[in-house]
Every structure is written in C-alpha cells, then in structure tokens.
XYZ file of C-alpha atoms in Angstrom:
654
model
C 70.464 -32.526 -99.833
C 73.648 -31.839 -101.601
C 71.789 -32.188 -104.872
C 69.302 -29.498 -103.706
C 72.007 -27.129 -102.762
C 73.744 -27.668 -106.003
C 70.529 -27.049 -107.839
C 69.951 -23.689 -106.014
C 73.446 -22.424 -106.351
C 72.385 -19.694 -108.693
C 70.049 -17.882 -106.069
C 72.614 -15.928 -104.045
C 74.165 -14.604 -107.198
C 70.796 -13.404 -108.529
C 69.918 -11.741 -105.201
C 73.131 -9.817 -105.171
C 72.542 -8.740 -108.704
C 69.029 -7.535 -107.898
C 70.215 -5.560 -104.904
C 72.946 -4.017 -106.924
C 70.527 -3.090 -109.674
C 68.104 -1.540 -107.167
C 70.886 0.451 -105.615
C 72.044 1.676 -108.955
C 68.512 2.654 -109.908
C 68.006 4.462 -106.606
C 71.219 6.376 -107.073
C 70.231 7.123 -110.603
C 66.776 8.390 -109.653
C 68.226 10.406 -106.859
C 70.899 11.953 -108.940
C 68.759 12.418 -111.984
C 65.720 13.683 -110.002
C 63.228 11.597 -111.861
C 61.208 10.685 -108.760
C 60.862 12.858 -105.642
C 58.797 12.196 -102.541
C 57.388 15.189 -100.615
C 55.867 14.683 -97.154
C 52.285 15.818 -96.725
C 53.221 18.544 -94.218
C 55.756 20.020 -96.594
C 55.848 21.792 -99.912
C 58.254 21.462 -102.808
C 59.779 24.384 -104.675
C 60.739 23.264 -108.153
C 63.934 24.589 -109.659
C 64.495 23.958 -113.401
C 68.147 23.346 -114.025
C 68.165 23.760 -117.793
C 65.691 24.613 -120.506
C 65.612 25.083 -124.191
C 64.115 28.523 -123.502
C 67.203 29.585 -121.721
C 67.373 31.196 -118.267
C 65.281 33.943 -116.692
C 65.901 37.265 -118.334
C 64.242 39.467 -115.670
C 62.903 38.825 -112.250
C 63.454 36.069 -109.762
C 61.104 33.349 -110.999
C 60.802 31.710 -114.401
C 57.288 32.410 -115.581
C 57.714 31.162 -119.170
C 59.471 27.824 -118.837
C 62.946 29.250 -118.526
C 65.533 27.685 -116.339
C 65.194 28.820 -112.740
C 62.811 28.710 -109.811
C 59.325 27.866 -110.947
C 56.185 29.650 -109.683
C 54.177 26.448 -109.070
C 54.645 24.390 -105.918
C 54.449 20.634 -105.391
C 52.441 19.210 -102.475
C 52.885 15.922 -100.591
C 53.431 12.583 -102.421
C 55.629 11.117 -105.202
C 56.402 13.381 -108.120
C 58.136 12.425 -111.412
C 60.381 14.748 -113.330
C 62.572 14.558 -116.403
C 65.975 13.231 -115.429
C 68.689 15.700 -114.652
C 66.430 18.745 -115.435
C 64.689 19.615 -112.123
C 65.618 20.019 -108.495
C 63.020 20.074 -105.711
C 63.591 22.154 -102.539
C 61.433 20.828 -99.714
C 60.293 23.442 -97.167
C 57.734 23.590 -94.355
C 54.354 25.234 -94.814
C 53.821 28.682 -93.330
C 52.057 28.398 -89.985
C 50.669 31.409 -88.101
C 49.749 30.729 -84.497
C 46.235 31.409 -83.251
C 45.789 35.072 -82.312
C 49.020 36.132 -84.007
C 49.980 38.010 -87.154
C 52.253 37.036 -90.085
C 54.025 39.518 -92.356
C 54.725 38.947 -96.058
C 57.705 40.339 -97.987
C 57.855 39.942 -101.759
C 61.343 39.383 -103.129
C 60.236 40.147 -106.652
C 57.708 42.381 -108.356
C 57.351 46.002 -109.369
C 59.477 48.485 -107.474
C 57.677 50.767 -104.992
C 57.172 54.353 -106.152
C 58.636 57.264 -104.209
C 56.678 58.083 -101.085
C 55.109 54.631 -100.828
C 56.170 52.538 -97.846
C 54.350 49.250 -98.368
C 53.390 47.259 -101.448
C 49.917 47.883 -102.821
C 47.603 44.888 -102.580
C 44.512 46.529 -103.994
C 44.708 44.471 -107.220
C 46.697 41.427 -106.164
C 46.226 40.064 -102.699
C 46.463 36.271 -103.128
C 49.952 35.243 -102.136
C 49.241 31.615 -103.019
C 49.225 32.306 -106.775
C 52.701 33.527 -107.579
C 52.113 33.785 -111.313
C 49.000 35.949 -110.872
C 50.829 38.099 -108.331
C 53.735 38.854 -110.615
C 51.749 39.165 -113.820
C 49.048 41.256 -112.124
C 51.454 43.993 -111.060
C 52.358 42.878 -107.571
C 54.968 45.070 -105.913
C 58.071 43.930 -104.170
C 58.841 44.682 -100.560
C 56.731 44.471 -97.377
C 53.083 43.947 -98.166
C 50.135 45.854 -96.681
C 48.113 42.695 -96.320
C 48.923 40.493 -93.354
C 48.399 36.804 -92.681
C 46.056 35.640 -89.945
C 46.186 32.409 -87.984
C 46.368 29.144 -89.904
C 48.526 27.276 -92.425
C 49.371 29.016 -95.671
C 50.741 27.486 -98.898
C 53.120 30.191 -100.049
C 56.070 29.907 -102.373
C 59.162 30.744 -100.278
C 61.125 31.449 -103.411
C 59.143 34.647 -103.998
C 57.766 35.493 -100.561
C 59.475 35.735 -97.222
C 56.944 35.209 -94.460
C 57.833 36.338 -90.971
C 55.937 35.058 -87.934
C 56.675 35.346 -84.253
C 58.269 31.886 -84.237
C 60.129 31.701 -87.568
C 61.050 33.238 -90.902
C 59.930 31.193 -93.936
C 62.022 31.665 -97.064
C 64.256 29.948 -99.591
C 67.987 30.432 -99.310
C 68.926 34.024 -98.542
C 72.244 35.695 -99.004
C 73.947 37.591 -96.213
C 72.477 40.974 -97.121
C 68.941 39.595 -97.250
C 69.398 37.903 -93.905
C 70.578 41.133 -92.341
C 67.613 43.030 -93.816
C 65.020 40.591 -92.529
C 66.648 40.426 -89.132
C 66.354 44.196 -88.982
C 62.691 44.022 -89.940
C 62.074 41.433 -87.221
C 63.629 43.799 -84.702
C 61.278 46.572 -85.824
C 58.256 44.307 -85.503
C 59.336 43.078 -82.088
C 59.774 46.652 -80.911
C 56.270 47.513 -82.106
C 54.829 44.271 -80.709
C 53.813 43.650 -84.290
C 53.111 39.934 -84.125
C 50.337 40.445 -81.562
C 47.053 42.216 -82.314
C 46.134 45.398 -80.461
C 43.943 44.378 -77.539
C 42.186 47.073 -75.549
C 40.048 46.038 -72.623
C 38.867 47.667 -69.446
C 39.812 45.654 -66.403
C 39.236 47.335 -63.067
C 42.304 47.678 -60.880
C 44.879 46.875 -63.602
C 47.452 49.008 -65.348
C 45.861 48.394 -68.755
C 42.470 49.641 -67.666
C 40.908 52.747 -69.194
C 43.285 52.887 -72.158
C 42.862 53.987 -75.729
C 45.169 53.726 -78.756
C 46.601 56.579 -80.807
C 47.272 55.398 -84.382
C 50.073 56.742 -86.569
C 49.862 55.668 -90.200
C 53.230 55.161 -91.909
C 51.990 55.054 -95.499
C 49.893 57.195 -97.794
C 49.882 60.882 -98.798
C 51.384 63.320 -96.326
C 49.531 65.901 -94.212
C 48.812 69.357 -95.639
C 50.600 72.404 -94.315
C 49.684 73.542 -90.783
C 47.875 70.284 -90.032
C 48.983 68.288 -87.008
C 46.692 65.277 -87.258
C 45.160 63.385 -90.138
C 41.395 63.904 -90.177
C 38.986 61.059 -89.624
C 37.948 59.393 -92.902
C 35.070 57.318 -91.574
C 34.570 53.650 -90.770
C 35.222 52.026 -94.147
C 38.745 50.894 -93.229
C 37.558 48.834 -90.247
C 39.645 50.721 -87.691
C 42.866 50.741 -89.778
C 42.751 46.953 -90.259
C 42.276 47.299 -94.040
C 44.977 49.650 -95.337
C 43.765 49.666 -98.942
C 40.296 50.875 -97.948
C 41.815 53.496 -95.649
C 43.902 54.930 -98.485
C 40.999 54.691 -100.902
C 38.973 56.861 -98.486
C 41.658 59.593 -98.770
C 43.361 58.638 -95.554
C 46.581 60.507 -94.891
C 49.905 59.535 -93.454
C 50.709 60.624 -89.906
C 49.119 60.628 -86.466
C 45.405 60.112 -86.784
C 42.649 62.102 -85.124
C 40.572 58.942 -84.656
C 41.483 56.729 -81.725
C 40.862 53.078 -80.923
C 38.871 52.023 -77.893
C 38.061 48.639 -76.344
C 38.422 45.742 -78.770
C 40.910 43.557 -80.669
C 42.520 44.981 -83.794
C 44.722 43.102 -86.286
C 46.750 45.997 -87.582
C 49.816 45.793 -89.791
C 52.431 47.474 -87.599
C 54.481 48.335 -90.645
C 51.467 50.247 -91.924
C 50.370 51.856 -88.647
C 51.947 52.060 -85.226
C 49.909 52.213 -82.027
C 50.519 54.198 -78.851
C 48.493 53.437 -75.731
C 47.421 56.326 -73.513
C 44.981 56.767 -70.657
C 41.435 57.880 -71.211
C 40.531 61.315 -69.938
C 38.427 61.198 -66.792
C 36.593 64.321 -65.670
C 35.634 63.744 -62.043
C 32.435 64.909 -60.420
C 32.768 68.524 -59.337
C 34.757 69.493 -62.440
C 34.186 70.302 -66.090
C 36.696 69.893 -68.883
C 37.441 72.860 -71.120
C 38.764 71.621 -74.472
C 41.583 73.495 -76.174
C 41.685 71.927 -79.636
C 44.847 72.041 -81.785
C 43.133 70.759 -84.909
C 39.923 71.175 -86.824
C 38.362 73.760 -89.031
C 38.281 77.443 -88.185
C 35.085 78.263 -86.334
C 33.107 81.427 -85.681
C 33.586 83.373 -82.459
C 30.731 82.543 -80.074
C 31.971 84.494 -77.036
C 29.915 87.626 -77.720
C 30.841 91.249 -78.274
C 31.360 92.042 -74.590
C 34.062 89.387 -74.185
C 37.362 90.651 -75.573
C 39.881 88.157 -74.207
C 39.758 85.638 -77.065
C 37.486 83.496 -79.169
C 35.243 80.670 -78.074
C 34.325 78.254 -80.868
C 31.916 75.383 -81.284
C 32.942 71.798 -80.608
C 35.145 70.261 -83.319
C 36.776 73.523 -84.319
C 40.274 74.722 -83.588
C 40.490 76.807 -80.415
C 38.750 76.874 -77.040
C 35.393 75.135 -77.199
C 32.485 77.124 -75.854
C 30.759 74.069 -74.378
C 32.795 72.287 -71.704
C 32.779 68.529 -71.187
C 30.659 67.330 -68.272
C 31.922 64.777 -65.702
C 32.597 61.399 -67.267
C 35.155 59.314 -69.155
C 36.282 60.376 -72.629
C 38.398 58.756 -75.356
C 40.111 62.057 -76.038
C 43.112 62.242 -78.321
C 45.623 64.225 -76.272
C 47.600 64.975 -79.455
C 44.533 66.737 -80.852
C 44.258 69.106 -77.901
C 44.204 69.330 -74.141
C 41.515 69.385 -71.511
C 41.798 71.860 -68.652
C 39.939 70.760 -65.540
C 37.986 73.561 -63.912
C 36.333 72.970 -60.518
C 32.627 73.734 -60.360
C 32.258 73.183 -56.622
C 33.475 75.671 -54.052
C 37.245 75.456 -53.598
C 39.409 77.087 -50.956
C 42.556 79.147 -51.569
C 44.737 79.341 -48.461
C 47.369 82.017 -47.987
C 49.244 79.954 -45.400
C 52.627 78.252 -45.545
C 52.586 74.489 -45.372
C 48.835 74.189 -45.809
C 46.695 73.840 -48.887
C 42.980 73.998 -49.451
C 43.155 72.855 -53.079
C 45.679 72.058 -55.792
C 45.824 75.678 -56.900
C 47.330 77.354 -53.803
C 50.587 75.444 -53.332
C 52.633 78.598 -53.924
C 50.584 80.965 -51.740
C 52.042 82.331 -48.497
C 50.870 84.622 -45.671
C 50.414 88.270 -46.635
C 52.961 90.623 -45.022
C 51.190 93.762 -43.748
C 52.355 97.148 -42.450
C 50.018 98.572 -39.808
C 49.430 102.191 -38.897
C 51.731 101.888 -35.864
C 54.559 100.374 -37.974
C 54.110 96.716 -37.037
C 54.724 94.157 -39.785
C 52.572 91.109 -39.039
C 51.847 88.220 -41.392
C 48.177 87.634 -42.129
C 46.943 84.115 -42.947
C 43.600 83.912 -44.694
C 41.397 81.681 -46.801
C 39.131 82.605 -49.691
C 36.257 80.416 -50.894
C 35.743 80.693 -54.669
C 33.212 79.229 -57.095
C 33.344 79.086 -60.899
C 30.149 78.799 -62.905
C 30.580 75.829 -65.244
C 29.181 77.904 -68.100
C 31.928 80.481 -67.559
C 34.738 77.934 -67.260
C 35.760 78.307 -70.965
C 36.068 82.075 -70.434
C 38.390 81.538 -67.484
C 40.584 79.164 -69.506
C 40.589 81.440 -72.551
C 41.590 84.422 -70.422
C 44.101 82.896 -67.979
C 45.112 79.547 -69.484
C 44.151 77.529 -66.396
C 42.981 78.012 -62.823
C 46.493 77.779 -61.358
C 47.695 80.724 -63.454
C 44.546 82.632 -62.536
C 45.342 82.211 -58.840
C 49.060 82.986 -59.014
C 49.018 85.804 -61.565
C 45.770 87.571 -60.687
C 44.056 86.586 -57.443
C 47.194 86.519 -55.292
C 48.306 90.089 -56.184
C 44.746 91.417 -55.933
C 43.996 89.917 -52.504
C 47.410 90.847 -51.103
C 47.079 94.446 -52.276
C 43.630 94.798 -50.729
C 44.653 93.687 -47.246
C 47.873 95.705 -47.338
C 45.848 98.818 -48.095
C 43.427 98.095 -45.255
C 46.184 97.379 -42.717
C 47.745 100.820 -43.240
C 44.633 102.461 -41.749
C 44.616 100.435 -38.522
C 46.914 99.848 -35.599
C 47.981 96.331 -34.773
C 45.545 96.046 -31.874
C 42.733 97.487 -33.988
C 43.597 94.980 -36.686
C 43.165 92.146 -34.205
C 40.069 93.494 -32.496
C 38.247 94.452 -35.702
C 38.848 91.170 -37.494
C 35.137 90.450 -37.814
C 34.435 93.875 -39.255
C 37.406 93.577 -41.601
C 36.170 90.186 -42.765
C 32.670 91.535 -43.451
C 33.989 94.536 -45.413
C 36.411 92.374 -47.384
C 33.602 90.016 -48.386
C 31.564 92.923 -49.753
C 34.492 94.574 -51.566
C 35.947 91.423 -53.144
C 32.694 90.125 -54.534
C 32.623 92.805 -57.214
C 36.314 92.399 -58.005
C 35.980 88.652 -58.497
C 33.029 89.086 -60.839
C 35.298 90.998 -63.200
C 37.278 87.763 -63.660
C 34.186 85.557 -64.257
C 34.469 84.209 -60.698
C 31.941 83.991 -57.893
C 33.334 85.089 -54.533
C 31.774 83.138 -51.657
C 33.581 84.023 -48.444
C 36.856 85.224 -46.961
C 38.133 83.825 -43.662
C 40.809 85.909 -41.920
C 43.192 84.227 -39.522
C 45.107 85.702 -36.581
C 48.019 87.973 -37.547
C 51.326 86.531 -36.413
C 54.826 88.005 -36.166
C 57.553 87.392 -38.647
C 60.420 85.130 -37.558
C 62.562 86.953 -34.967
C 60.011 89.751 -34.296
C 59.311 89.974 -30.518
C 57.453 93.305 -30.432
C 54.222 91.800 -31.610
C 54.589 89.029 -29.072
C 54.922 91.617 -26.285
C 51.728 93.325 -27.406
C 49.996 89.973 -27.541
C 51.262 89.134 -24.035
C 49.785 92.382 -22.680
C 46.471 91.640 -24.331
C 46.527 88.134 -22.909
C 47.236 89.426 -19.383
C 44.396 91.896 -19.711
C 42.087 89.188 -20.882
C 43.190 86.864 -18.087
C 42.279 89.553 -15.552
C 38.845 89.905 -17.133
C 38.420 86.185 -17.133
C 39.354 85.958 -13.457
C 36.675 88.508 -12.595
C 34.218 86.550 -14.629
C 35.433 83.340 -13.002
C 34.810 84.703 -9.525
C 31.331 85.801 -10.533
C 30.659 82.407 -12.037
C 31.922 80.718 -8.870
C 29.496 82.788 -6.817
C 26.695 81.804 -9.137
C 27.865 78.220 -8.851
C 27.794 78.437 -5.057
C 24.260 79.818 -5.160
C 23.260 77.089 -7.518
C 24.863 74.527 -5.237
C 22.888 75.857 -2.294
C 19.695 75.736 -4.321
C 20.621 72.226 -5.364
C 21.119 71.148 -1.765
C 17.790 72.663 -0.804
C 16.163 70.944 -3.680
C 17.738 67.635 -2.700
C 16.567 68.043 0.918
C 13.153 69.051 -0.289
C 13.074 66.046 -2.544
C 14.071 63.824 0.372
C 11.146 65.193 2.438
C 8.848 65.365 -0.508
C 6.719 62.458 0.699
C 6.103 63.993 4.086
C 5.620 67.433 2.577
C 3.166 66.046 0.096
C 1.229 64.257 2.858
C 1.046 67.395 5.036
C -0.023 69.474 2.060
C -2.734 66.961 1.307
C -3.902 67.013 4.956
C -3.941 70.800 4.943
C -5.868 70.780 1.738
C -8.366 68.291 3.156
C -8.832 70.324 6.346
C -9.151 73.520 4.381
C -11.778 71.873 2.249
C -13.598 70.570 5.363
C -13.420 74.007 7.047
C -14.721 75.644 3.910
C -17.536 73.115 3.855
C -18.347 73.785 7.556
C -18.272 77.527 7.025
C -20.593 77.217 4.071
C -22.889 74.936 6.090
C -22.920 77.395 9.054
C -23.528 80.264 6.719
C -26.392 78.358 5.160
C -27.805 77.557 8.584
C -27.431 81.186 9.660
C -29.285 82.343 6.598
C -31.995 79.784 7.276
C -32.355 80.877 10.960
C -32.363 84.508 9.962
C -35.090 83.887 7.444
C -37.154 82.002 10.038
C -36.570 84.769 12.605
C -37.723 87.406 10.156
C -40.799 85.383 9.412
C -41.544 84.740 13.105
C -40.902 88.369 13.950
C -43.267 89.509 11.253
C -45.914 87.052 12.432
C -45.603 88.050 16.084
C -45.501 91.724 15.241
C -48.651 91.469 13.260
C -50.459 89.334 15.839
C -49.158 91.414 18.803
C -49.962 94.628 17.039
C -53.524 93.489 16.504
C -54.030 92.262 20.033
C -52.204 95.220 21.519
C -54.451 97.528 19.593
C -57.452 95.634 20.880
C -56.123 95.593 24.396
C -55.235 99.237 24.149
C -58.678 100.054 23.039
C -60.213 97.999 25.866
C -57.671 99.388 28.268
C -58.320 102.918 27.170
C -62.017 102.350 27.633
C -61.522 100.797 30.990
C -59.043 103.532 31.871
C -61.557 106.096 30.938
C -64.108 104.325 33.112
C -61.672 103.953 35.910
C -60.629 107.531 35.526
C -64.139 108.548 35.748
C -64.599 106.253 38.669
C -61.409 107.567 40.165
C -62.443 111.080 39.723
C -65.647 110.159 41.351
C -63.947 108.523 44.145
C -61.160 111.153 44.244
C -58.958 109.294 46.677
C -55.742 107.272 46.585
C -57.564 104.094 47.278
C -59.505 104.462 44.176
C -56.381 104.868 41.989
C -54.753 101.824 43.369
C -57.919 99.860 42.861
C -57.997 101.074 39.317
C -54.429 100.019 38.784
C -55.052 96.570 40.111
C -58.078 96.231 37.937
C -56.096 97.161 34.850
C -53.314 94.749 35.673
C -55.794 91.968 36.322
C -57.456 92.527 32.935
C -54.136 92.668 31.200
C -53.006 89.382 32.723
C -56.194 87.757 31.644
C -55.667 89.057 28.139
C -52.139 87.616 27.956
C -53.277 84.275 29.265
C -56.180 84.077 26.855
C -54.016 84.985 23.776
C -51.040 82.856 24.857
C -48.719 85.678 23.833
C -45.475 85.726 25.864
C -45.076 88.739 28.060
C -41.481 89.185 26.818
C -40.819 88.200 23.119
C -38.424 85.273 22.593
C -36.653 87.054 19.721
C -36.126 90.756 19.971
C -35.297 92.750 16.861
C -33.952 96.234 17.187
C -35.794 99.138 15.702
C -37.156 102.484 16.866
C -40.638 101.892 15.481
C -41.315 98.405 17.008
C -44.530 98.113 19.144
C -45.565 95.072 21.271
C -47.688 94.315 24.304
C -44.860 94.669 26.713
C -44.051 98.150 25.466
C -47.704 99.010 25.567
C -47.871 97.844 29.180
C -44.853 99.860 30.130
C -46.351 102.856 28.392
C -49.576 102.373 30.329
C -47.761 102.005 33.613
C -45.780 105.057 32.870
C -48.906 106.985 32.070
C -50.456 105.923 35.346
C -47.328 106.769 37.245
C -47.282 110.124 35.618
C -50.898 110.686 36.532
C -50.152 109.673 40.068
C -47.275 112.068 40.197
C -49.425 114.848 38.833
C -52.065 114.254 41.458
C -49.415 114.318 44.144
C -48.158 117.643 42.867
C -51.670 119.040 42.870
C -52.132 118.063 46.531
C -48.792 119.637 47.445
C -49.613 122.878 45.710
C -53.080 123.183 47.246
C -52.012 124.005 50.844
C -49.449 126.488 49.425
C -52.253 128.277 47.824
C-alpha cells in the first residue's frame, strides 16, 4: 500500500498544474476575447478595438473594417475572435408584444431636411441590415415605419427601439437618455404603443365614435385651406405613411376620418382624436354648413337673395340636407344644424317649454283699450318643410336664432296691436275670434320666412305681479257667471226631479210589468174574440137578410099570382053577387053575399097554403099581398054598404 502511494505521488501535483493551466487559459481567453459565448435568446454587438484601417472617420458604425462598432451582429453560440482586438456586447432581442407597436429611432444616417419630421423609409425599410440602411441613404431620427408584434433582430448600436415595456439600445449618454425619455412621454400621451381601435358597442362610452386624423409630416396646407383633402385609399387609412405622401398627402388635420376597425398608425406621424358620430334623429334633417371644399355654383335660384346654396361637397350651405341617420361627419370640416321637420310648439310662457327653441320666450305684455296691462300666454305650432330647411339655416343661422330674432318680435307686435282695439273684457270674451283671425293673418307672415304656420293657441290673459285691478274685473265676471250657473243649476235640478219621477214610474211599471202584460194579453184576446163574434154575427145577419130577400121575393111572386087569380074570381063573384044583390035589393042579400065571399076566400087560402098574415113583412108603399087584397075588398064592401045606407036615408027626405 505504501508502495502504491509512493508510486502515485506525482498525481496531485499534475492535477494542480492542469487546473492552474485551465484557469490561466480561461483568464486569457476572457481577457483577450478569443472565444465568446452568446445565449440563443440574445444578440452580440461586436466592437472592434483596433484596426490597421484606423478608426471611424464619419458616422457611428465602422462600415469598412475600421475600429469601432461593427454593423453585423452575432447570434447565439460560441464565437472566436482575434485576441485582444474585439469586444462583444450582449443584448436582448427586441420583442414587441402582441397587439402593440414598436418605434424605431436611428442614431446614425443622413440628417433630415427642413420641414421633414420623420425619416423617409421609401428606399430603405429593413432595419435588420444596418449596412444596407446606412449605405442606401437611411435617415437618422424617428422612423416612419413601425414594428409590429414579434421578435426583431436589430442592431442596438444604430437603432433605438422603444416598446411599451422597454427601450432597446446600446449605451446612451445623458443627453440621449433625456431625449428618449421625452419621446416616450409623447408616445404615452398619444397612446402610441396601442393601435387605434374603433368599435361600436351599445351602451358604452366608446360607442358610435370616429377618429379625426392629424398628420404631422409632409407638405403643409395651401393658403385658406383648413383641412387636408382626401387622397384616396392607397395609404391604407394612414397606416402606410410613404404611400400617403406619395399620393400628395398634406400635413395637418385630414378631411377623411376613420370609422370602426383597428389601425396601426405611427403616432409620431399622425395623431388621432376620437369624437362622436353625428346622429340625426327621426323628425329632423341635418343642414350641412361646410368649411372646406371647392367653390360651388349657387343653386338657390334667382328669387332667393339671402345667400348661396351649393351642392354637396362644396364650401358653404349644402342645398340637400342629410336625412335621419348616423353619419361619420368630420366636425372640423363643417357643422350640421338640426332642423325639425315635424310640428314643433313655441310657448310664450314663463317656466314652460314646448321645444328646445323657446327657452327664452315669455308672456306678451299687452295694453288694452281701457288701459289694462295683462300678460298674454300663447303657443304657436310651426312646421318647416325639409326641402326649405337649408334656406332657413342660410337666412337665420339656426332655428333658435329664427325664433328669438324674428318670430318673437313679430308675434308680440301682432298681439299688441290687436289688444289696443279691445277692452280687457272684450279681449277675454273674444278669445276664439282673436285666435281665428290670428291664424289667418300669421299664415302669410310665416310663409315669408319659409315656414308653415299650423295653429296659434291663445291662453287666458293674467295680471302682472302686484296688479289687482284685473283680478277685480275677473272676480266680477266670476260672480256673474256663478249667478248664471245657479239659474242653470236650478233648472237642471227641476229636470232632474222630473226625470226622477219618470224613473220611479218606470220602476213601478217595470215591477208590475208581468201583470200589465198579462192583462194586455187578455184584453187583446177578448178584443180578438169580440171582433170574431161581431164578424160572425155580421156574416149571419147578411145570410139571414139574403134569405129573407129571397123568401120575400118568392112569396111576393106567388102571392101576387094567387091574389090576382083570387081577385079575378072575387071580382067575378062580386059582380054576380052584386047582380044578385041588386036583384034581391035587401040587407039580407048583402050579408049573404059577404059571407059567400069570405067562405070562398077561406077556401082559397086553405087550398094554396098561403098564410093569412106573412111571416116576414118588408116595408114598402108598393107591396101587394092577399091580406091587403082582403082588406081592400072588405073596405070596398063596407063602403058600398055605407053608400046604400046613405041612399036609404036620403030617400025619405026626398
């Protein structure tokens, strides 16, 4: 064992020597810079400490092998250099966060000309190739091109890259640090590290917005121009500055606006101001008063002498108003006056308003014929034809000025003139007539101002504060009216009492309606039965009468025939009897003759079965039957007997 140790006695000495040699080599490599390791997430900026070509004569970087900062970078890994000639500065890569913007500042290059704000990147735009940038005419200062999200391999010796999180650069002196801190403050103020995002979200503050763009670089505006004209869509909404300037874009506030979308705009090239969109509600039109544009021809016509109306896009008042809707209107390019197209009310009454145009209107102070000074409240309904809205704006500026400077004096003057011809009581009592006349008179006056008068509504005149005379007159009128109303009330009460009585009767009648209906039905039935009985009796009477007439006619004819026969027989027998009587010439003979006649007559009646007295007797002077014939015969005999008696009486006298 001891022999082994003695045989290996040289090993510790050799190990120490090797360690010492390695340490010396490491120090040598480190000091001499022969080998340098760069992590993969870093970059190395090579600085040449000495060179046979000398140092850089002009500029910041050594482009021709001179001593100084070199344009080429070293990436991750081991790199070998000549000893004691190079130094490597290890720096992080430039990282731009997703959805953010990075700004590039060149520390070397051609100086910017007068009037130019940002470096031109039309020819050189690749910041990764420092040599091409400098040799191709790259300009120093803030660049127009911006960096989008991602990792960028950029030489921090030439370029200073500013992101929202950090500033990437090689060592800066105090003045440079102060400058870049100032630039960061400007970008923070303009929200420059974030793209312009416009979106319409209902119910939020950012809803319905548009962006006004002000370009900070390029040729200036001509004289008398307020906004830079639109140069088309080639510049991708100001996101490509070089194309904007190539299209003759001008410096200053732009006529074109930005609407919904996301825009990566260099805030050093163009600033953005957010404003609300113009909303024209239903019931209104928007009259555009443009501050910019070309000079247009007057389209108002010869009869209109209050100003020019021009076509859309020209400077001045546009002839065609904007219809209801939402517009991305640049309020720096002009203004939009809202004109109501529906009927709106103007109220001359303190503390009340019918629209937004009558806030300064008050009651009209009148002077009546009998020296009262009441205040008259009234309302006027007005309509503006949407086609005439530009004329109203051109002539008066806006509707509010039209009301205060024209309509208020005109309406007040009219009613003051009318009130001077009427007493206070007449003014109250003739309100309807006054309202009708005012409507007719004002219609023509309003037409002269391109307005359509609809209606005037006159309120009740009221006294001024502290005036009691008008109140006394009103009290007298109220007392008089109360007396009239009392008379009318009494009359109405009487009518009400009569109606109440009728109602009670109706209620009682309704209560007895069942019985009344039953009795009416019974009466109706009995009336119908009586009518039926009467008609039946009348029918029976007519039938009996017809039978009687027929029987009478039959009996008359049969009796007349038999009577004639009997008369003839009787006359014959009478003649025989008379002859016999004359022969006999004595009373006994006459009586015998009479008996004989009666006997024959009885036999005749029995044989013919004719009743001696008719069962139905009909009146009439010319009727003849057997009974009458018999009476006539008996009368004749009686007369003969009387004549014979007279003859006997006269004979002795003789």
